Coordinates of N, CA and C in Angstrom, one line a residue:
X129 N -17.5 9.6 -55.2 CA -16.5 8.7 -54.3 C -17.1 7.1 -54.8
X130 N -16.1 6.5 -56.1 CA -16.9 5.4 -56.4 C -18.4 5.3 -56.8
X131 N -18.8 6.2 -57.7 CA -20.0 6.1 -58.3 C -20.9 6.3 -57.3
X132 N -20.8 7.1 -56.0 CA -21.4 7.4 -54.6 C -21.5 8.7 -54.2
X133 N -23.1 9.2 -54.1 CA -22.3 10.6 -53.9 C -22.3 11.0 -52.2
X134 N -21.7 12.1 -51.6 CA -21.7 12.3 -50.2 C -22.1 13.8 -50.2
X135 N -22.4 14.2 -49.1 CA -22.6 15.3 -48.8 C -21.6 15.7 -47.6
X136 N -20.9 17.4 -48.1 CA -19.6 17.9 -47.4 C -20.1 18.2 -46.0
X137 N -20.0 18.3 -44.9 CA -20.9 18.6 -43.9 C -19.7 19.6 -43.0
X138 N -18.6 19.3 -43.2 CA -17.3 20.4 -42.9 C -16.2 20.0 -43.0
X139 N -15.0 20.8 -42.6 CA -13.9 20.7 -43.0 C -13.0 20.0 -41.3
X140 N -12.2 19.5 -41.4 CA -11.3 19.1 -40.2 C -10.2 20.2 -40.0
X141 N -10.6 20.9 -39.4 CA -9.3 21.9 -39.2 C -8.8 21.9 -37.9
X142 N -7.1 22.2 -37.4 CA -7.0 22.3 -36.3 C -5.8 21.1 -35.7
X143 N -6.0 20.1 -37.0 CA -5.2 19.0 -36.9 C -3.9 19.1 -37.3
X144 N -2.9 18.4 -36.4 CA -1.6 18.3 -36.3 C -0.9 17.1 -37.6
X145 N -1.9 16.4 -37.6 CA -1.7 14.8 -38.4 C -2.1 15.3 -40.0
X146 N -0.9 15.3 -40.8 CA -1.0 15.5 -42.2 C -2.0 14.6 -42.8
X147 N -2.1 13.3 -42.5 CA -2.8 12.3 -42.8 C -4.3 13.0 -42.9
X148 N -4.6 13.2 -41.7 CA -6.2 14.0 -41.6 C -6.4 15.0 -42.2
X149 N -5.5 16.2 -42.1 CA -5.5 17.1 -42.9 C -5.6 17.1 -44.5
X150 N -5.5 16.0 -45.1 CA -5.3 16.0 -46.0 C -6.4 14.8 -46.8
X151 N -7.4 14.6 -46.2 CA -7.7 13.1 -46.2 C -9.6 13.4 -46.3
X152 N -10.1 12.9 -47.0 CA -11.4 12.8 -47.4 C -12.3 11.5 -46.2
X153 N -12.8 12.3 -45.0 CA -13.5 11.2 -43.9 C -15.2 10.8 -44.0
X154 N -14.9 9.5 -44.5 CA -16.4 9.1 -44.5 C -17.2 7.9 -43.4
X155 N -18.6 8.0 -43.6 CA -18.8 6.9 -42.1 C -17.9 6.0 -42.7
X156 N -17.7 5.1 -41.6 CA -17.0 3.6 -41.2 C -18.3 2.6 -42.4
X157 N -19.6 2.9 -42.2 CA -20.5 2.0 -42.7 C -20.5 2.3 -44.0
X158 N -20.5 3.8 -44.5 CA -20.9 3.8 -45.8 C -19.6 3.2 -46.7
X159 N -18.3 3.7 -46.2 CA -16.8 2.5 -46.6 C -17.2 1.5 -47.1
X160 N -18.1 0.9 -46.1 CA -17.6 -0.7 -46.2 C -19.0 -1.3 -47.5
X161 N -19.6 0.0 -48.1 CA -20.7 -0.6 -48.6 C -20.5 0.0 -49.9
X162 N -19.2 0.3 -50.1 CA -18.3 0.5 -51.6 C -17.8 -0.7 -52.0
X163 N -18.1 -1.4 -53.6 CA -17.7 -2.2 -54.1 C -15.8 -2.1 -54.2
X164 N -15.2 -3.3 -53.4 CA -13.8 -3.6 -52.9 C -13.4 -3.1 -52.2
X165 N -14.2 -2.5 -50.7 CA -13.1 -2.1 -49.8 C -13.9 -3.4 -48.4
X166 N -12.3 -2.8 -47.6 CA -12.7 -4.3 -46.6 C -12.2 -3.5 -45.8
X167 N -12.6 -3.7 -44.2 CA -12.1 -3.1 -43.3 C -11.1 -4.2 -42.6
X168 N -10.2 -4.9 -43.3 CA -9.5 -6.4 -42.7 C -7.9 -5.7 -42.3
X169 N -7.7 -4.2 -43.0 CA -6.5 -3.4 -42.8 C -6.8 -2.0 -42.2
X170 N -8.2 -1.6 -42.1 CA -8.8 -0.3 -41.7 C -8.0 0.0 -40.8
X171 N -7.4 1.4 -40.4 CA -6.5 1.7 -39.2 C -7.6 3.1 -38.7
X172 N -7.9 3.1 -37.3 CA -8.7 3.8 -36.7 C -7.6 4.5 -35.9
X173 N -7.2 5.6 -35.9 CA -6.9 6.7 -34.9 C -7.5 7.5 -34.2
X174 N -7.6 7.4 -32.9 CA -8.3 7.8 -32.1 C -7.3 8.9 -30.8
X175 N -7.8 10.5 -30.8 CA -7.1 10.9 -30.1 C -7.9 11.3 -28.9
X176 N -7.0 11.4 -27.9 CA -7.8 11.7 -26.2 C -7.2 12.4 -25.3
X177 N -7.8 13.0 -24.3 CA -7.2 14.0 -23.5 C -5.6 12.7 -22.8
X178 N -4.9 13.6 -22.0 CA -4.0 13.1 -21.5 C -4.7 12.2 -20.3
X179 N -4.0 10.9 -20.4 CA -4.6 9.7 -19.7 C -6.2 9.0 -19.8
X180 N -6.9 9.3 -20.9 CA -7.9 9.0 -21.4 C -7.4 8.0 -22.4
X181 N -6.3 7.4 -22.7 CA -6.0 6.6 -23.7 C -6.5 5.1 -23.2
X182 N -6.0 4.6 -21.7 CA -6.6 3.4 -21.4 C -7.6 3.3 -21.4
X183 N -8.8 4.0 -20.7 CA -10.4 3.7 -21.0 C -10.6 3.9 -22.3
X184 N -10.3 4.3 -22.9 CA -10.7 4.4 -24.3 C -10.2 3.2 -25.3
X185 N -9.0 2.9 -24.8 CA -9.0 1.1 -25.4 C -9.4 0.4 -25.1
X186 N -10.1 0.5 -24.0 CA -11.2 -0.8 -23.4 C -12.4 -1.0 -24.0
X187 N -12.9 0.3 -24.6 CA -14.2 0.3 -25.1 C -14.5 0.6 -26.7
X188 N -13.3 1.0 -27.0 CA -13.4 2.1 -28.4 C -13.5 0.6 -29.6
X189 N -13.4 -0.5 -29.3 CA -14.2 -2.0 -30.1 C -15.5 -1.9 -30.0
X190 N -16.4 -1.5 -28.9 CA -17.3 -1.5 -28.7 C -18.2 -0.3 -29.5
X191 N -17.4 0.6 -29.4 CA -18.2 1.7 -29.8 C -18.0 1.8 -31.4
X192 N -17.4 0.8 -32.1 CA -16.9 1.1 -33.3 C -17.3 0.1 -33.7
X193 N -17.5 -1.0 -33.5 CA -18.3 -2.2 -33.9 C -18.9 -2.9 -32.9
X194 N -20.2 -2.7 -32.6 CA -21.3 -3.4 -31.7 C -21.5 -4.6 -31.8
X195 N -21.2 -4.7 -33.2 CA -21.9 -5.9 -33.4 C -21.2 -6.8 -33.7
X196 N -20.0 -6.5 -33.7 CA -18.5 -7.9 -33.7 C -17.3 -7.0 -33.2
X197 N -17.2 -6.6 -31.9 CA -16.3 -6.1 -31.5 C -15.2 -7.0 -31.4
X198 N -15.3 -8.1 -31.6 CA -14.4 -9.0 -31.7 C -13.0 -9.4 -32.6
X199 N -13.8 -8.4 -33.9 CA -13.5 -8.5 -35.3 C -12.2 -7.4 -35.1
X200 N -12.2 -6.8 -34.2 CA -11.2 -5.7 -34.4 C -10.0 -5.8 -33.2
X201 N -9.0 -5.3 -33.6 CA -8.1 -5.4 -32.4 C -7.6 -3.7 -31.6
X202 N -7.1 -3.6 -31.1 CA -6.5 -2.3 -30.3 C -4.9 -2.3 -30.1
X203 N -4.2 -0.9 -30.2 CA -3.2 -1.2 -29.9 C -2.8 -1.1 -28.1
X204 N -1.9 -1.6 -27.4 CA -1.6 -1.5 -26.5 C -1.5 0.0 -25.8
X205 N -2.0 0.5 -24.6 CA -1.9 1.9 -24.4 C -1.8 2.1 -23.1
X206 N -0.5 2.8 -22.8 CA -0.3 2.7 -21.4 C -1.0 3.9 -20.2
X207 N -2.0 2.6 -19.4 CA -2.9 3.3 -18.6 C -2.0 3.4 -17.5
X208 N -2.3 5.0 -17.2 CA -1.4 5.6 -15.9 C -2.6 5.3 -14.8
X209 N -3.3 4.7 -14.9 CA -4.5 4.4 -13.7 C -3.8 3.2 -12.8
X210 N -3.3 1.9 -14.2 CA -2.8 0.7 -13.8 C -1.5 1.4 -13.1
X211 N -0.5 1.7 -14.0 CA 0.4 2.4 -13.5 C 0.8 3.1 -11.8
X212 N -0.4 3.6 -11.8 CA -0.5 4.6 -10.2 C -0.8 3.5 -9.6
X213 N -1.4 2.6 -9.4 CA -1.8 1.1 -8.9 C -0.7 0.1 -8.2
X214 N 0.2 0.2 -9.6 CA 1.5 -0.8 -9.7 C 2.6 -0.4 -8.7
X215 N 2.3 1.2 -8.7 CA 3.3 2.2 -7.9 C 3.0 2.2 -6.7
X216 N 1.9 2.4 -6.6 CA 1.5 2.3 -4.9 C 1.5 1.2 -4.4
X217 N 1.2 0.0 -5.1 CA 1.4 -1.7 -4.5 C 2.8 -1.6 -4.2
X218 N 3.7 -1.3 -4.6 CA 5.4 -1.6 -4.6 C 5.7 -0.8 -3.1
X219 N 5.2 0.6 -3.4 CA 5.4 1.2 -1.9 C 4.7 0.9 -0.8
X220 N 3.0 -0.1 -0.9 CA 2.9 -0.5 0.1 C 3.8 -1.8 0.7
X221 N 4.1 -2.7 -0.1 CA 5.2 -3.6 -0.2 C 6.0 -3.2 0.8
X222 N 6.9 -2.3 0.3 CA 8.4 -1.5 0.8 C 8.0 -1.5 2.3
X223 N 7.2 -0.7 2.7 CA 6.6 0.5 3.9 C 6.7 -0.9 4.6
X224 N 5.7 -1.7 4.3 CA 5.6 -3.0 4.9 C 6.6 -3.7 5.2
X225 N 7.6 -4.2 4.7 CA 8.8 -4.8 4.8 C 9.9 -3.7 5.9
X226 N 9.6 -2.5 5.6 CA 10.4 -1.5 6.2 C 10.1 -1.7 8.2
X227 N 8.6 -1.7 7.6 CA 8.0 -1.6 9.2 C 8.2 -2.7 9.9
X228 N 7.7 -4.2 9.4 CA 8.5 -5.2 9.9 C 10.2 -5.0 10.6
X229 N 10.9 -4.6 9.9 CA 12.3 -4.5 10.2 C 12.3 -3.9 11.6
X230 N 11.4 -2.6 11.8 CA 11.3 -1.5 12.4 C 11.3 -2.6 14.1
X231 N 10.0 -3.6 13.7 CA 9.0 -3.4 14.6 C 10.2 -5.1 15.2
X232 N 11.0 -5.7 14.6 CA 11.8 -6.5 15.2 C 12.6 -5.9 16.1
X233 N 13.4 -4.9 15.2 CA 15.0 -3.7 16.0 C 13.9 -3.2 17.5
X234 N 12.8 -3.2 17.1 CA 12.4 -2.8 18.7 C 11.9 -3.4 19.7
X235 N 11.2 -4.9 19.3 CA 11.1 -5.7 20.1 C 12.7 -6.4 20.6
X236 N 14.0 -6.5 19.8 CA 15.0 -6.1 20.3 C 15.8 -5.3 21.4
X237 N 15.1 -4.1 21.2 CA 15.9 -3.2 22.1 C 14.8 -3.5 23.3
X238 N 13.7 -3.6 23.3 CA 12.9 -3.5 24.5 C 13.2 -5.0 25.5
X239 N 14.0 -6.0 24.6 CA 14.0 -7.3 25.1 C 15.3 -7.0 26.1
X240 N 16.2 -6.2 25.0 CA 17.9 -5.4 26.1 C 17.5 -4.9 27.3
X241 N 16.5 -3.8 27.2 CA 16.2 -3.0 28.0 C 15.7 -3.9 29.3
X242 N 15.0 -4.6 28.9 CA 14.3 -5.8 30.1 C 15.6 -6.8 31.2
X243 N 16.2 -6.8 30.1 CA 17.3 -7.8 30.6 C 17.8 -6.9 31.5
X244 N 18.3 -5.7 31.5 CA 19.4 -4.6 32.1 C 18.5 -4.6 33.3
X245 N 17.5 -4.4 33.3 CA 16.6 -4.2 34.2 C 16.8 -5.5 35.2
X246 N 16.8 -6.6 34.7 CA 16.7 -8.1 35.5 C 17.8 -7.7 36.4
X247 N 18.6 -7.5 35.5 CA 20.0 -7.8 36.0 C 20.3 -6.7 37.5
X248 N 19.7 -5.3 37.0 CA 20.1 -4.3 38.1 C 19.3 -4.6 38.9
X249 N 18.0 -5.2 39.0 CA 17.3 -5.3 39.9 C 17.1 -6.7 40.8
X250 N 18.6 -7.7 40.5 CA 18.6 -8.7 41.2 C 18.2 -8.7 42.7
X251 N 18.6 -7.5 43.2 CA 18.6 -7.8 44.7 C 17.4 -7.6 45.1
X252 N 16.3 -7.0 44.5 CA 15.2 -6.8 44.7 C 14.6 -7.8 44.3
X253 N 14.7 -8.7 43.4 CA 14.2 -10.0 43.2 C 14.2 -10.9 44.3
X254 N 15.7 -10.9 44.6 CA 16.1 -12.1 45.9 C 14.8 -11.5 47.0
X255 N 14.9 -10.2 47.3 CA 14.1 -9.9 48.3 C 12.8 -10.3 48.2
X256 N 12.1 -9.9 47.0 CA 10.6 -10.5 46.8 C 10.7 -11.9 47.2
X257 N 11.4 -12.6 46.6 CA 11.2 -14.0 46.9 C 11.5 -14.1 48.0
X258 N 12.6 -14.0 48.8 CA 12.7 -14.1 50.0 C 11.4 -13.8 51.3
X259 N 10.6 -12.9 50.4 CA 9.6 -13.0 51.5 C 8.3 -13.5 51.0
X260 N 8.1 -14.4 49.9 CA 7.1 -15.2 49.7 C 6.7 -14.9 48.3
X261 N 7.3 -14.2 47.5 CA 6.5 -13.8 45.9 C 7.1 -15.4 45.2
X262 N 5.9 -15.6 44.6 CA 6.0 -16.7 43.5 C 6.4 -16.3 42.4
X263 N 7.4 -17.5 41.5 CA 8.1 -17.0 40.3 C 6.9 -16.5 39.3
X264 N 5.8 -16.9 39.1 CA 5.1 -16.1 38.5 C 4.6 -15.1 38.6
X265 N 4.2 -14.7 40.1 CA 4.4 -13.4 40.2 C 5.5 -11.9 40.1
X266 N 6.9 -12.8 40.5 CA 7.8 -12.2 39.7 C 7.9 -12.2 38.1
X267 N 7.4 -12.8 37.2 CA 7.5 -13.0 36.1 C 6.5 -12.5 35.6
X268 N 5.2 -12.3 36.3 CA 4.0 -10.9 35.9 C 4.6 -9.5 35.7
X269 N 5.7 -8.9 36.9 CA 6.0 -7.8 36.9 C 6.7 -7.2 35.7
X270 N 7.8 -8.2 35.2 CA 8.2 -7.8 34.0 C 7.4 -8.1 32.8
X271 N 6.6 -8.8 32.8 CA 5.5 -8.5 31.8 C 4.5 -7.9 31.4
X272 N 4.3 -6.9 32.6 CA 3.6 -5.6 32.8 C 4.2 -4.7 32.3
X273 N 5.6 -4.6 32.9 CA 6.4 -3.6 32.4 C 7.2 -3.6 31.0
X274 N 7.5 -4.7 30.4 CA 7.1 -4.9 28.8 C 6.2 -4.5 28.2
X275 N 4.8 -5.0 28.5 CA 3.5 -4.8 28.0 C 3.6 -2.7 28.1
X276 N 3.6 -2.8 29.0 CA 3.9 -1.3 29.4 C 4.6 0.1 28.4
X277 N 5.9 -0.6 28.2 CA 6.7 -0.2 27.0 C 6.0 -0.3 25.7
X278 N 5.6 -1.4 25.5 CA 5.5 -1.3 24.2 C 4.1 -0.4 23.7
X279 N 2.9 -0.4 24.5 CA 2.0 0.0 24.0 C 2.2 1.8 24.1
X280 N 3.2 2.2 25.1 CA 3.7 3.6 25.0 C 4.7 3.7 23.5
X281 N 4.9 2.7 23.2 CA 5.9 2.8 22.2 C 5.0 2.8 20.4
X282 N 3.8 1.9 21.0 CA 2.9 2.0 19.9 C 2.2 3.4 19.9
X283 N 1.4 4.0 20.8 CA 0.9 5.1 20.7 C 1.8 6.2 20.3
X284 N 2.7 6.5 21.1 CA 3.7 7.4 20.1 C 4.4 7.2 18.3
X285 N 4.3 6.1 18.3 CA 4.5 5.9 16.8 C 2.9 5.9 16.1
X286 N 2.2 5.8 16.7 CA 0.9 6.1 16.0 C 0.3 7.4 15.8
X287 N 0.9 8.1 16.7 CA 0.4 9.7 16.8 C 2.0 10.3 16.1
X288 N 3.1 9.6 15.9 CA 3.8 10.5 15.0 C 3.8 10.2 13.7
X289 N 3.3 8.7 13.3 CA 2.8 8.6 11.8 C 1.2 9.2 11.2
X290 N 0.4 9.8 11.9 CA -0.8 10.4 11.9 C -0.4 11.8 11.8
X291 N 0.4 12.4 12.1 CA 0.8 13.8 12.5 C 1.9 14.1 11.4
X292 N 2.3 13.1 10.8 CA 3.4 13.4 9.5 C 2.5 13.0 8.1
X293 N 1.6 12.5 8.4 CA 0.6 12.2 7.1 C -0.4 13.4 7.3
X294 N -0.6 13.8 8.2 CA -1.5 15.0 8.1 C -0.8 16.7 7.8
X295 N 0.4 16.2 8.2 CA 1.2 17.6 7.9 C 1.4 17.6 6.5
X296 N 2.3 16.5 5.7 CA 2.3 16.2 4.3 C 0.6 16.2 3.3
X297 N -0.1 16.3 3.8 CA -1.2 16.2 3.4 C -1.6 18.1 3.2
X298 N -1.4 18.6 4.3 CA -2.0 20.0 4.6 C -0.7 20.6 3.7
X299 N 0.4 20.3 3.1 CA 1.6 20.9 2.4 C 1.3 21.1 1.2
X300 N 0.5 19.6 0.8 CA 0.2 19.8 -0.5 C -1.5 19.6 -0.8
X301 N -2.1 20.3 -0.1 CA -3.6 20.6 -0.3 C -4.1 19.4 -0.6
X302 N -4.0 18.2 0.2 CA -4.6 16.8 -0.2 C -5.8 16.6 0.9
X303 N -6.8 16.0 0.6 CA -8.0 15.5 1.6 C -7.5 14.3 2.4
X304 N -7.6 13.9 3.5 CA -6.9 13.1 3.8 C -7.7 12.3 5.1
X305 N -8.3 10.9 5.5 CA -8.8 10.7 6.7 C -7.9 9.7 7.2
X306 N -8.1 9.5 8.5 CA -7.5 8.8 9.3 C -8.2 7.4 9.2
X307 N -8.4 6.3 9.7 CA -9.0 5.4 9.6 C -9.1 5.3 11.2
X308 N -10.5 4.9 12.0 CA -10.6 4.8 13.5 C -9.3 3.1 13.7
X309 N -9.4 2.6 13.1 CA -8.7 1.2 13.6 C -7.1 1.5 13.6
X310 N -6.8 2.6 12.9 CA -5.1 3.0 13.0 C -5.3 3.2 14.3
X311 N -5.6 4.1 15.3 CA -5.7 4.6 16.5 C -5.6 3.1 17.5
X312 N -5.8 2.2 17.0 CA -6.1 0.9 18.1 C -4.9 0.2 17.8
X313 N -4.6 0.2 16.6 CA -3.4 -1.0 15.6 C -2.2 -0.8 16.4
X314 N -1.4 0.5 16.9 CA -0.3 0.6 17.0 C -0.4 0.3 18.4
X315 N -1.1 0.5 19.3 CA -0.8 0.6 21.0 C -0.9 -1.5 20.4
X316 N -1.7 -1.7 19.6 CA -2.1 -3.3 20.2 C -1.1 -4.4 19.6
X317 N -0.1 -3.8 18.6 CA 1.1 -4.4 17.8 C 2.4 -3.8 18.8
X318 N 2.4 -2.8 19.8 CA 3.3 -2.4 20.4 C 3.0 -3.4 21.4
X319 N 1.7 -3.7 22.3 CA 1.9 -4.4 23.1 C 2.1 -5.9 23.0
X320 N 2.1 -6.3 22.1 CA 2.3 -7.7 21.6 C 4.0 -7.9 21.3
X321 N 4.4 -6.8 20.9 CA 6.0 -6.7 20.9 C 6.8 -6.5 22.1
X322 N 6.2 -6.1 23.3 CA 6.6 -5.9 24.3 C 6.6 -7.1 25.2
X323 N 5.6 -8.0 24.9 CA 5.2 -9.4 25.7 C 6.4 -10.2 25.2
X324 N 6.2 -10.0 23.7 CA 7.3 -11.0 23.2 C 8.5 -10.7 24.1
X325 N 9.1 -9.3 23.8 CA 10.2 -9.2 24.4 C 10.7 -9.6 25.5
X326 N 9.3 -9.6 26.4 CA 9.5 -9.9 28.1 C 9.5 -11.0 28.5
X327 N 9.4 -12.3 27.2 CA 9.3 -13.3 27.5 C 10.7 -13.9 28.4
X328 N 11.8 -13.7 27.5 CA 13.1 -14.3 28.5 C 13.2 -13.4 29.9
X329 N 13.3 -12.1 29.8 CA 14.0 -11.6 30.9 C 12.6 -11.8 32.3
X330 N 11.8 -12.6 32.1 CA 10.6 -13.0 33.0 C 11.4 -14.2 33.3
X331 N 11.2 -14.8 32.2 CA 11.2 -16.0 32.5 C 12.9 -16.2 33.8
X332 N 13.7 -15.6 33.1 CA 15.1 -15.4 34.0 C 15.2 -14.7 35.2
X333 N 14.2 -13.5 35.1 CA 13.9 -13.2 36.7 C 13.3 -14.2 37.7
X334 N 12.4 -14.5 37.1 CA 11.3 -16.1 38.0 C 12.5 -16.8 38.1
X335 N 13.1 -17.4 37.4 CA 14.3 -18.5 38.0 C 15.5 -18.3 38.8
X336 N 15.4 -17.1 39.1 CA 16.6 -16.5 40.1 C 16.3 -17.1 41.0
X337 N 17.2 -17.8 41.7 CA 17.2 -18.2 43.1 C 17.4 -17.3 44.2
X338 N 16.4 -17.4 45.3 CA 16.6 -16.0 46.2 C 17.9 -15.6 46.8
X339 N 18.6 -16.6 47.5 CA 19.8 -17.0 48.2 C 21.2 -16.2 47.2
X340 N 21.3 -16.8 46.1 CA 22.3 -15.8 45.1 C 21.7 -14.5 45.0
X341 N 20.4 -14.3 44.4 CA 20.0 -13.2 44.5 C 20.3 -12.0 45.3
X342 N 20.3 -12.4 46.7 CA 20.6 -11.5 47.7 C 22.0 -11.6 47.9
X343 N 22.7 -12.6 47.3 CA 24.4 -11.9 47.2 C 24.9 -11.2 46.1
X344 N 23.7 -10.6 45.5 CA 24.6 -10.3 44.2 C 24.7 -8.9 44.4
X345 N 24.4 -8.1 45.5 CA 25.5 -7.0 45.2 C 26.4 -7.0 45.8

């Protein structure tokens, strides 16, 4: 080839590419040693296993030209790992948005339940005030009730979420781990939501006049 002798070391078999099946393949460095040959328009086709295109495209330039990797350009290859990370990030954002929406709804439901409790216990509130209970003491009662509702709801939500995730992992034969922090996050968030929802009902109960409360029935 161009007055240069090469030793035949094998044949390419099993290739589905007619270009490779009908070609003579020589080392890249040997091709550059031939007069009139330049690698300016050389195209290298690399076949990889499924999912290996992305990692290979990131290191192929260094593997072919470790002396001048910047002289080569690689074609963009869809990286399934990046795609998976992108999908995972979007699902995480969507789950967080749905979670905040449900938390807001749960907070409103707790507030509504506490207001109903204040209205139904107006006579009791008046009796407590007439017997010497302070406004702070009355407010503390409803704060405690709202906090307990939030903690119980957080515990139930955490337990349900863990049970569902473990069931899905078991059905798909996946390995799963449950972080210890997740056990405390649910009740803590529930407590915060319960206290926030109890703010107005507690204030309303504390500011109820004893005389008006005793005549509520």
